[in-house]
């Protein structure tokens, strides 16, 4: 009985050099804290910004739930939680596309633009999952397809319809849009690096990445913290700047 209790109650001890486990742990807390922050601040803004802040909170909240699970998954010795990583992304990345739509809505953004962004992000993630979780031998090919969808998103927000709407809106909306564009171009570019660290032939080995050894999950966890919380804070900032006037 005692052994059984020990087995059931045992919490795996985290090794001090378990950077993956550590970033899952810190990532989980950061996502929870960010969610509380966004949800609790929501009602201090003009009504038209509340949905945007709500979505910021939902993004970090959905991530927090996944991190809670992924942290334990990793700690229990199951390796990388590839499937749930992508479940998290397939829910949160489309919500980030919705954020673009919401802040550009007053400038005339259409549902069609929103669904185009969501569609491209879905293609990006499904092909990425296929390369990482199903057909690893052809990871480069799936990564390439994913990359094309990614660049299409970059194109739409930097130069396409979304950019034109942001320019016509001007002011704080344009400023926020431009920062979000940088998150997508620079912040999201972290993910292909993680993908290359996790699939064969690129950066997975010792010292492969400019002398460093990259662990896929560490790269993804850093990417998520920057992008999910950072993205939400840009929207929060926009709401602050626009509500006080
Ligand atoms: C909160 C989660 C976010 C913002 C996740 C974003 C993920 C990407 C931008 C992933 C992109 C990928 C490529 C561009 C090529 C290789 C495969 C992916 C899926 C890692």
GROMACS .gro file of N, CA and C and ligand atoms in nm, residues 86 89 92-93 96 124 128 143 146-147 150 188 191-192 195 220 224 228, ligand 1:
model
   74
   86UNK      N    1   0.075   2.123  -3.090
   86UNK     CA    2   0.003   2.169  -3.209
   86UNK      C    3  -0.145   2.193  -3.181
   89UNK      N    4  -0.142   2.541  -3.058
   89UNK     CA    5  -0.123   2.637  -3.166
   89UNK      C    6  -0.244   2.651  -3.258
   92UNK      N    7  -0.469   2.879  -3.071
   92UNK     CA    8  -0.426   3.015  -3.037
   92UNK      C    9  -0.382   3.098  -3.158
   93UNK      N   10  -0.319   3.036  -3.258
   93UNK     CA   11  -0.272   3.116  -3.371
   93UNK      C   12  -0.389   3.177  -3.450
   96UNK      N   13  -0.490   3.479  -3.285
   96UNK     CA   14  -0.402   3.593  -3.312
   96UNK      C   15  -0.442   3.660  -3.445
  124UNK      N   16  -0.043   2.641  -4.240
  124UNK     CA   17   0.092   2.648  -4.183
  124UNK      C   18   0.110   2.545  -4.071
  128UNK      N   19   0.300   2.174  -4.076
  128UNK     CA   20   0.409   2.165  -3.978
  128UNK      C   21   0.393   2.041  -3.891
  143UNK      N   22   0.793   2.134  -4.400
  143UNK     CA   23   0.841   2.261  -4.348
  143UNK      C   24   0.836   2.370  -4.454
  146UNK      N   25   0.474   2.467  -4.507
  146UNK     CA   26   0.436   2.548  -4.392
  146UNK      C   27   0.494   2.690  -4.405
  147UNK      N   28   0.619   2.696  -4.448
  147UNK     CA   29   0.686   2.825  -4.464
  147UNK      C   30   0.618   2.913  -4.568
  150UNK      N   31   0.322   3.061  -4.412
  150UNK     CA   32   0.370   3.163  -4.319
  150UNK      C   33   0.401   3.293  -4.393
  188UNK      N   34   0.763   3.508  -3.480
  188UNK     CA   35   0.717   3.379  -3.534
  188UNK      C   36   0.829   3.304  -3.605
  191UNK      N   37   0.990   2.985  -3.455
  191UNK     CA   38   0.934   2.849  -3.463
  191UNK      C   39   1.001   2.759  -3.565
  192UNK      N   40   1.027   2.808  -3.686
  192UNK     CA   41   1.099   2.721  -3.780
  192UNK      C   42   1.236   2.677  -3.726
  195UNK      N   43   1.160   2.390  -3.513
  195UNK     CA   44   1.125   2.278  -3.602
  195UNK      C   45   1.251   2.212  -3.655
  220UNK      N   46   1.062   2.646  -2.873
  220UNK     CA   47   0.917   2.669  -2.882
  220UNK      C   48   0.864   2.741  -2.758
  224UNK      N   49   0.674   3.094  -2.764
  224UNK     CA   50   0.538   3.111  -2.714
  224UNK      C   51   0.529   3.225  -2.613
  228UNK      N   52   0.291   3.507  -2.747
  228UNK     CA   53   0.155   3.512  -2.692
  228UNK      C   54   0.139   3.627  -2.594
  246LIG     C1   55   0.136   3.083  -2.990
  246LIG     C2   56   0.189   3.008  -3.094
  246LIG     C3   57   0.239   3.058  -3.210
  246LIG     C4   58   0.242   3.205  -3.239
  246LIG     C5   59   0.291   2.963  -3.303
  246LIG     C6   60   0.339   2.993  -3.423
  246LIG     C7   61   0.394   2.891  -3.504
  246LIG     C8   62   0.457   2.910  -3.625
  246LIG     C9   63   0.469   3.044  -3.686
  246LIG    C10   64   0.511   2.792  -3.689
  246LIG    C11   65   0.571   2.793  -3.808
  246LIG    C12   66   0.635   2.680  -3.878
  246LIG    C13   67   0.699   2.711  -3.996
  246LIG    C14   68   0.696   2.847  -4.057
  246LIG    C15   69   0.779   2.610  -4.073
  246LIG    C16   70   0.810   2.486  -3.994
  246LIG    C17   71   0.690   2.437  -3.924
  246LIG    C18   72   0.632   2.537  -3.824
  246LIG    C19   73   0.489   2.490  -3.799
  246LIG    C20   74   0.713   2.527  -3.694
   0.00000   0.00000   0.00000
